[in-house]
Amino acid sequence: MFSKTLTSCGVLRALEPWHAEEFAAHLDRAREHIRPWVGPSFVTTDVAGARATLHRYAERAARDGAGIYGIWVAGTLVGGVMFVEFSTATGSFEVGCWLEPGAEGGGHITAAVRELLAYAFDERGMHRAEWRCRSDNERSSAVARRIGMSLDGVLREAWPVEGVFHDKQVWSLLAGEWGARARD
Amino acid sequence: MFSKTLTSCGVLRALEPWHAEEFAAHLDRAREHIRPWVGPSFVTTDVAGARATLHRYAERAARDGAGIYGIWVAGTLVGGVMFVEFSTATGSFEVGCWLEPGAEGGGHITAAVRELLAYAFDERGMHRAEWRCRSDNERSSAVARRIGMSLDGVLREAWPVEGVFHDKQVWSLLAGEWGARARD
Amino acid sequence: MFSKTLTSCGVLRALEPWHAEEFAAHLDRAREHIRPWVGPSFVTTDVAGARATLHRYAERAARDGAGIYGIWVAGTLVGGVMFVEFSTATGSFEVGCWLEPGAEGGGHITAAVRELLAYAFDERGMHRAEWRCRSDNERSSAVARRIGMSLDGVLREAWPVEGVFHDKQVWSLLAGEWGARARD
Amino acid sequence: MFSKTLTSCGVLRALEPWHAEEFAAHLDRAREHIRPWVGPSFVTTDVAGARATLHRYAERAARDGAGIYGIWVAGTLVGGVMFVEFSTATGSFEVGCWLEPGAEGGGHITAAVRELLAYAFDERGMHRAEWRCRSDNERSSAVARRIGMSLDGVLREAWPVEGVFHDKQVWSLLAGEWGARARD
Amino acid sequence: MFSKTLTSCGVLRALEPWHAEEFAAHLDRAREHIRPWVGPSFVTTDVAGARATLHRYAERAARDGAGIYGIWVAGTLVGGVMFVEFSTATGSFEVGCWLEPGAEGGGHITAAVRELLAYAFDERGMHRAEWRCRSDNERSSAVARRIGMSLDGVLREAWPVEGVFHDKQVWSLLAGEWGARARD
Amino acid sequence: MFSKTLTSCGVLRALEPWHAEEFAAHLDRAREHIRPWVGPSFVTTDVAGARATLHRYAERAARDGAGIYGIWVAGTLVGGVMFVEFSTATGSFEVGCWLEPGAEGGGHITAAVRELLAYAFDERGMHRAEWRCRSDNERSSAVARRIGMSLDGVLREAWPVEGVFHDKQVWSLLAGEWGARARD
């Protein structure tokens, strides 16, 4: 029912359980490309798995503030952003993203992340945004940098992929910084 | 994060558990006015009760397609619309509404209901919309009529309020009728 | 443990999860005959499915007043009646039925429905009985008529069966009418 | 809906959550009399507690074969019998009872227990009935003896009441014994 | 993290869900040997079944005092003991055991049972220990006797194994007896 | 049943729901001292709250590897350590601690943390230990340093206490480092 046109001209919408078939078809295009960078439970292989992911987010949205949002370009779901965590008790939230290869370079992720930050900081009064990515995921850390985030640290060997433990960067942006800088 | 400006100039947004305080304040203005026309569990008297209502809808939204949406006028929550039921198995859904007295006459409800119908019929491919109201609720049956609905019947004495059993009208609009007529 | 001999000479008993094998064998005789007229989840194809139906009713019976009752003729389960809904909050309940073809014409359903009405109106003090059937289910609407019910309306195209949307009649009987007329 | 007239002329019916007020009023008459002989959770002091007991039995009835049944004499609930356990996996079940003081001496409990045994052995094909009571509860052990049960043993100090540990008798009746003897 | 060297030189540890593979391998060695004497749900045939058993005990441990403990000899899991029931409300608990054939004769079970009794009586202040076994399980009743337990009775035909109903002994030991005698 | 004498001469035991009264009495001595450094849900004010904390840990222990352990000195519970997180999927776990003021300076925490590390790394094969504390909690960061951990980063303003957002340090120790160094 609701949508938002991004500055990148993509369209952002809540991604809900009834999108399961569309989400599964998108994962078929995105799977191998995103597998190294996202959690293993996200890379499902059929409609039932896709529905389970969306259902899990819907249940968490009912309990707290987690949420998942798709980006559509010319009517096709090409990726999205999510609140991985959203804790009103601590004022902290974590933003994540994923994108199929054909949609890279359009600025969709940066634009969509800005919408989540605006919502969390301006509408919900949150205090601290977090962005976590593998240290060797240059596309992802570039988003954090572009948004104006600072690197808080590197969690050493915290991210196992097929037996190899990768470092994990933690970036942050505080409410005051958002007001001053990142919004532009 | 998302909103939609209605043709009535009100603003429609998903009404979520974190709106509990705003919803409770609105209920203080609406309570006595809407009490005869809505279910008793909707007319709560404090923030905890308001949060429980919103939480119940959020949980049902995660399971099926129920949902509740607020209408804001000049930044104030004045009422809303909801999917009371939303069954993709049968293709039927039921729409409901409520409004505080000061916001009546602005066409907000009719405009918001049209948004729900557009979503259900056009985006979700549903087949049959239902509208249920007490037979003596003339404001409510006027909305059904304005939307182009037909009266399917009157459920005799199906709605008890303080010991008196009121008749309940059931109105409907089918997908084909929506396409031809009601959208205008 | 308990049973009731119907005026039709059938025997009415609570239908419980431990009847699953007997219920499944009965469904084998009833399945194609009742499929067009009952909900899809009722027409299961094996003992596990039959047990799931009975278990679902047992759980609802523990929560509210729903219940399912079998009719035995000469020791064989041939059909039954149920409280599809039973809301003490509104005083309304809905009665349903099903029967295998060989047992038709014996008056079992009408007799069993009268027992449910007597229980709901006389023992439980309910206010309104409902009966819902496809408009083209003449056997079913004949039961409603025989019981003395009134047709409250026709829910247009509310009942999809294999892609075709059928109209659904809603019949009712009020407590006062039961006292005066239908009991005879 | 269902009832059974006992040989004692009492009437046996399933005791269900909606009987909560009637059950609570009965407990007011029975409480001090039965307190030494039943579990502490059974002796509730208000309608909410009575409803909780009945609800717990209803939920267990939906899961397995536990069940609780009231005895009415001249329209008043005076006591009852129950399946404390009912395990189709082992073929064993345990029967219990309680009675308010004014109804003692009428043979209601023995008659009602015989109905439970007939149901469990004859309808459900169970193998072993159990009866457990405090060793100094002579009324209760007399029921076991009258039914034709054998004393399997005495669980020493297994039943604490206000700091004193009482012995607990375990009586049993096997399916073959039921057929031969106890039914008479 | 924790362990206790038994007087038999075996080592006792809590048996937890993460031991599932080790437990399954042990069951492969123990299965046919213990099958006649333990409940059917205990004799699982794969890692998933073994994990389910351990998970069930872990969940019950969180709710009440049930618990399961393995015995390791020379680094190999060879059997164990458990609190089948542990009711602080009545002060009673039931202890059980199992062992693979190669580890018999070492006194491991008796030593481990003594640890459970010491914990229940001395640390938790329980009042009555129970031991239940098939009457023809001489190894098991020998443990009860060695511990100083008394035979409370024989539950006739309470234990079905493949269609045959076996008698079940109930042994007990009271807190006072533990203090005086069994500890030695 | 199980315990472990620490190198500090304190005694480490699993802290379980039945310790609720002892835990509540300990919190009375520790509350104001630890309040600035632990999560708000940990600082409960009565036995029911203490039991809820222990029950929550027990339930999580049944699901995954979280766990809470008390430290007793001369028979008195003075503090403890816990696995705040324990993810076998990623090989990472987080250790936390608390202590009442009178027990400070005895080396109990460092000794207890070493036991948790030994268990997680040596018995469970985990890969990465984490320690999180407020940046101005010098006692806590001293433990991390003493254990041989490295500071991975500082999560800026991630820890709100009464309206002030404090920085949060993240320390880590990898399996290889544990083997080489920290064990000593």
Tab-separated table of N, CA, C and O in Angstrom, chain A residues 90-93 117-118 120-122 125-131 144 147-152 170-183, chain F residues 154-160 164-168:
chain	number	residue	atom	x	y	z
A	90	THR	N	17.904	0.719	24.383
A	90	THR	CA	19.251	1.291	24.396
A	90	THR	C	19.388	2.450	23.407
A	90	THR	O	20.413	3.127	23.388
A	91	GLY	N	18.395	2.647	22.547
A	91	GLY	CA	18.495	3.697	21.548
A	91	GLY	C	19.383	3.342	20.366
A	91	GLY	O	19.671	4.187	19.522
A	92	SER	N	19.817	2.082	20.303
A	92	SER	CA	20.699	1.655	19.205
A	92	SER	C	19.943	0.808	18.187
A	92	SER	O	19.032	0.066	18.545
A	93	PHE	N	20.347	0.916	16.945
A	93	PHE	CA	19.797	0.043	15.913
A	93	PHE	C	20.897	-0.278	14.916
A	93	PHE	O	21.890	0.429	14.816
A	117	LEU	N	17.662	5.700	8.231
A	117	LEU	CA	18.271	6.580	9.237
A	117	LEU	C	17.327	7.739	9.573
A	117	LEU	O	17.139	8.085	10.748
A	118	ALA	N	16.715	8.321	8.543
A	118	ALA	CA	15.797	9.441	8.780
A	118	ALA	C	14.642	8.992	9.662
A	118	ALA	O	14.244	9.677	10.613
A	120	ALA	N	14.580	6.356	11.764
A	120	ALA	CA	15.009	5.966	13.113
A	120	ALA	C	15.406	7.189	13.946
A	120	ALA	O	15.027	7.306	15.105
A	121	PHE	N	16.154	8.082	13.354
A	121	PHE	CA	16.608	9.258	14.114
A	121	PHE	C	15.486	10.293	14.267
A	121	PHE	O	15.235	10.788	15.362
A	122	ASP	N	14.819	10.625	13.166
A	122	ASP	CA	13.893	11.763	13.192
A	122	ASP	C	12.514	11.381	13.712
A	122	ASP	O	11.913	12.124	14.479
A	125	GLY	N	13.411	8.915	17.271
A	125	GLY	CA	14.267	9.466	18.308
A	125	GLY	C	15.374	8.539	18.775
A	125	GLY	O	15.816	8.604	19.926
A	126	MET	N	15.857	7.682	17.875
A	126	MET	CA	16.926	6.756	18.255
A	126	MET	C	18.251	7.520	18.370
A	126	MET	O	18.396	8.632	17.872
A	127	HIS	N	19.232	6.870	19.026
A	127	HIS	CA	20.468	7.571	19.348
A	127	HIS	C	21.683	7.131	18.527
A	127	HIS	O	22.567	7.934	18.238
A	128	ARG	N	21.755	5.861	18.153
A	128	ARG	CA	22.971	5.337	17.547
A	128	ARG	C	22.641	4.323	16.455
A	128	ARG	O	21.962	3.325	16.707
A	129	ALA	N	23.144	4.581	15.238
A	129	ALA	CA	23.006	3.642	14.131
A	129	ALA	C	24.282	2.827	14.005
A	129	ALA	O	25.379	3.358	14.203
A	130	GLU	N	24.122	1.546	13.698
A	130	GLU	CA	25.286	0.690	13.499
A	130	GLU	C	25.247	0.063	12.113
A	130	GLU	O	24.181	-0.216	11.565
A	131	TRP	N	26.420	-0.190	11.592
A	131	TRP	CA	26.564	-0.858	10.298
A	131	TRP	C	27.672	-1.871	10.484
A	131	TRP	O	28.748	-1.514	10.969
A	144	ALA	N	28.944	2.806	4.349
A	144	ALA	CA	29.069	3.390	5.695
A	144	ALA	C	29.812	4.718	5.637
A	144	ALA	O	29.428	5.716	6.272
A	147	ILE	N	27.759	7.524	4.045
A	147	ILE	CA	26.708	7.980	4.964
A	147	ILE	C	27.295	8.879	6.054
A	147	ILE	O	26.569	9.566	6.776
A	148	GLY	N	28.621	8.846	6.207
A	148	GLY	CA	29.243	9.678	7.228
A	148	GLY	C	29.513	8.952	8.528
A	148	GLY	O	29.716	9.585	9.575
A	149	MET	N	29.518	7.618	8.478
A	149	MET	CA	29.734	6.853	9.701
A	149	MET	C	31.212	6.815	10.079
A	149	MET	O	32.090	7.003	9.232
A	150	SER	N	31.475	6.528	11.363
A	150	SER	CA	32.840	6.326	11.862
A	150	SER	C	33.058	4.843	12.134
A	150	SER	O	32.133	4.140	12.550
A	151	LEU	N	34.292	4.416	11.968
A	151	LEU	CA	34.631	3.026	12.257
A	151	LEU	C	34.918	2.890	13.758
A	151	LEU	O	35.897	3.426	14.260
A	152	ASP	N	34.051	2.153	14.475
A	152	ASP	CA	34.230	1.994	15.924
A	152	ASP	C	35.275	0.939	16.258
A	152	ASP	O	35.890	0.972	17.325
A	170	VAL	N	32.712	-2.627	12.622
A	170	VAL	CA	31.522	-2.012	13.220
A	170	VAL	C	31.630	-0.506	13.013
A	170	VAL	O	32.566	0.129	13.515
A	171	TRP	N	30.699	0.042	12.260
A	171	TRP	CA	30.626	1.475	12.012
A	171	TRP	C	29.457	2.058	12.787
A	171	TRP	O	28.481	1.356	13.065
A	172	SER	N	29.521	3.329	13.104
A	172	SER	CA	28.381	3.936	13.795
A	172	SER	C	28.165	5.379	13.366
A	172	SER	O	29.063	6.048	12.834
A	173	LEU	N	26.945	5.821	13.614
A	173	LEU	CA	26.581	7.215	13.387
A	173	LEU	C	25.659	7.596	14.550
A	173	LEU	O	24.706	6.881	14.845
A	174	LEU	N	25.967	8.723	15.195
A	174	LEU	CA	25.161	9.146	16.335
A	174	LEU	C	24.119	10.179	15.899
A	174	LEU	O	24.274	10.814	14.845
A	175	ALA	N	23.088	10.315	16.718
A	175	ALA	CA	21.997	11.220	16.362
A	175	ALA	C	22.499	12.623	16.045
A	175	ALA	O	22.081	13.245	15.067
A	176	GLY	N	23.431	13.100	16.860
A	176	GLY	CA	23.944	14.448	16.635
A	176	GLY	C	24.670	14.566	15.303
A	176	GLY	O	24.561	15.588	14.611
A	177	GLU	N	25.402	13.537	14.920
A	177	GLU	CA	26.112	13.545	13.642
A	177	GLU	C	25.135	13.509	12.470
A	177	GLU	O	25.371	14.099	11.432
A	178	TRP	N	24.048	12.760	12.659
A	178	TRP	CA	23.034	12.683	11.605
A	178	TRP	C	22.446	14.062	11.354
A	178	TRP	O	22.335	14.519	10.221
A	179	GLY	N	22.132	14.744	12.435
A	179	GLY	CA	21.552	16.061	12.266
A	179	GLY	C	22.495	16.999	11.536
A	179	GLY	O	22.095	17.746	10.650
A	180	ALA	N	23.764	16.921	11.883
A	180	ALA	CA	24.726	17.903	11.387
A	180	ALA	C	25.188	17.630	9.959
A	180	ALA	O	25.420	18.530	9.172
A	181	ARG	N	25.324	16.340	9.609
A	181	ARG	CA	26.152	16.049	8.460
A	181	ARG	C	25.527	15.085	7.464
A	181	ARG	O	25.404	15.366	6.282
A	182	ALA	N	25.109	13.904	7.968
A	182	ALA	CA	24.857	12.799	7.060
A	182	ALA	C	23.623	13.009	6.220
A	182	ALA	O	23.465	12.403	5.173
A	183	ARG	N	22.727	13.826	6.710
A	183	ARG	CA	21.472	13.997	6.008
A	183	ARG	C	21.680	14.617	4.625
A	183	ARG	O	20.876	14.463	3.723
F	154	VAL	N	35.716	0.494	20.293
F	154	VAL	CA	34.856	1.162	21.269
F	154	VAL	C	33.556	1.550	20.574
F	154	VAL	O	33.569	2.372	19.650
F	155	LEU	N	32.452	0.962	21.007
F	155	LEU	CA	31.162	1.304	20.430
F	155	LEU	C	30.702	2.595	21.100
F	155	LEU	O	30.368	2.626	22.276
F	156	ARG	N	30.742	3.658	20.309
F	156	ARG	CA	30.487	4.982	20.875
F	156	ARG	C	29.044	5.131	21.359
F	156	ARG	O	28.110	4.824	20.636
F	157	GLU	N	28.872	5.557	22.575
F	157	GLU	CA	27.567	5.927	23.139
F	157	GLU	C	26.523	4.827	22.949
F	157	GLU	O	25.369	5.089	22.618
F	158	ALA	N	26.935	3.596	23.190
F	158	ALA	CA	26.040	2.461	22.969
F	158	ALA	C	25.354	1.997	24.243
F	158	ALA	O	24.558	1.071	24.206
F	159	TRP	N	25.652	2.613	25.383
F	159	TRP	CA	25.187	2.094	26.665
F	159	TRP	C	24.547	3.218	27.490
F	159	TRP	O	25.239	3.947	28.202
F	160	PRO	N	23.214	3.352	27.399
F	160	PRO	CA	22.553	4.426	28.146
F	160	PRO	C	22.311	4.032	29.603
F	160	PRO	O	21.855	2.921	29.884
F	164	VAL	N	22.312	9.092	30.172
F	164	VAL	CA	23.656	9.395	29.661
F	164	VAL	C	24.138	8.202	28.828
F	164	VAL	O	24.062	7.064	29.266
F	165	PHE	N	24.637	8.497	27.629
F	165	PHE	CA	25.099	7.424	26.751
F	165	PHE	C	26.602	7.216	26.932
F	165	PHE	O	27.398	8.103	26.628
F	166	HIS	N	26.977	6.046	27.426
F	166	HIS	CA	28.374	5.724	27.671
F	166	HIS	C	28.957	4.912	26.519
F	166	HIS	O	28.252	4.162	25.861
F	167	ASP	N	30.275	5.055	26.306
F	167	ASP	CA	30.975	4.219	25.341
F	167	ASP	C	31.107	2.809	25.892
F	167	ASP	O	31.105	2.585	27.096
F	168	LYS	N	31.243	1.868	24.983
F	168	LYS	CA	31.281	0.456	25.362
F	168	LYS	C	32.495	-0.177	24.678
F	168	LYS	O	32.603	-0.149	23.447
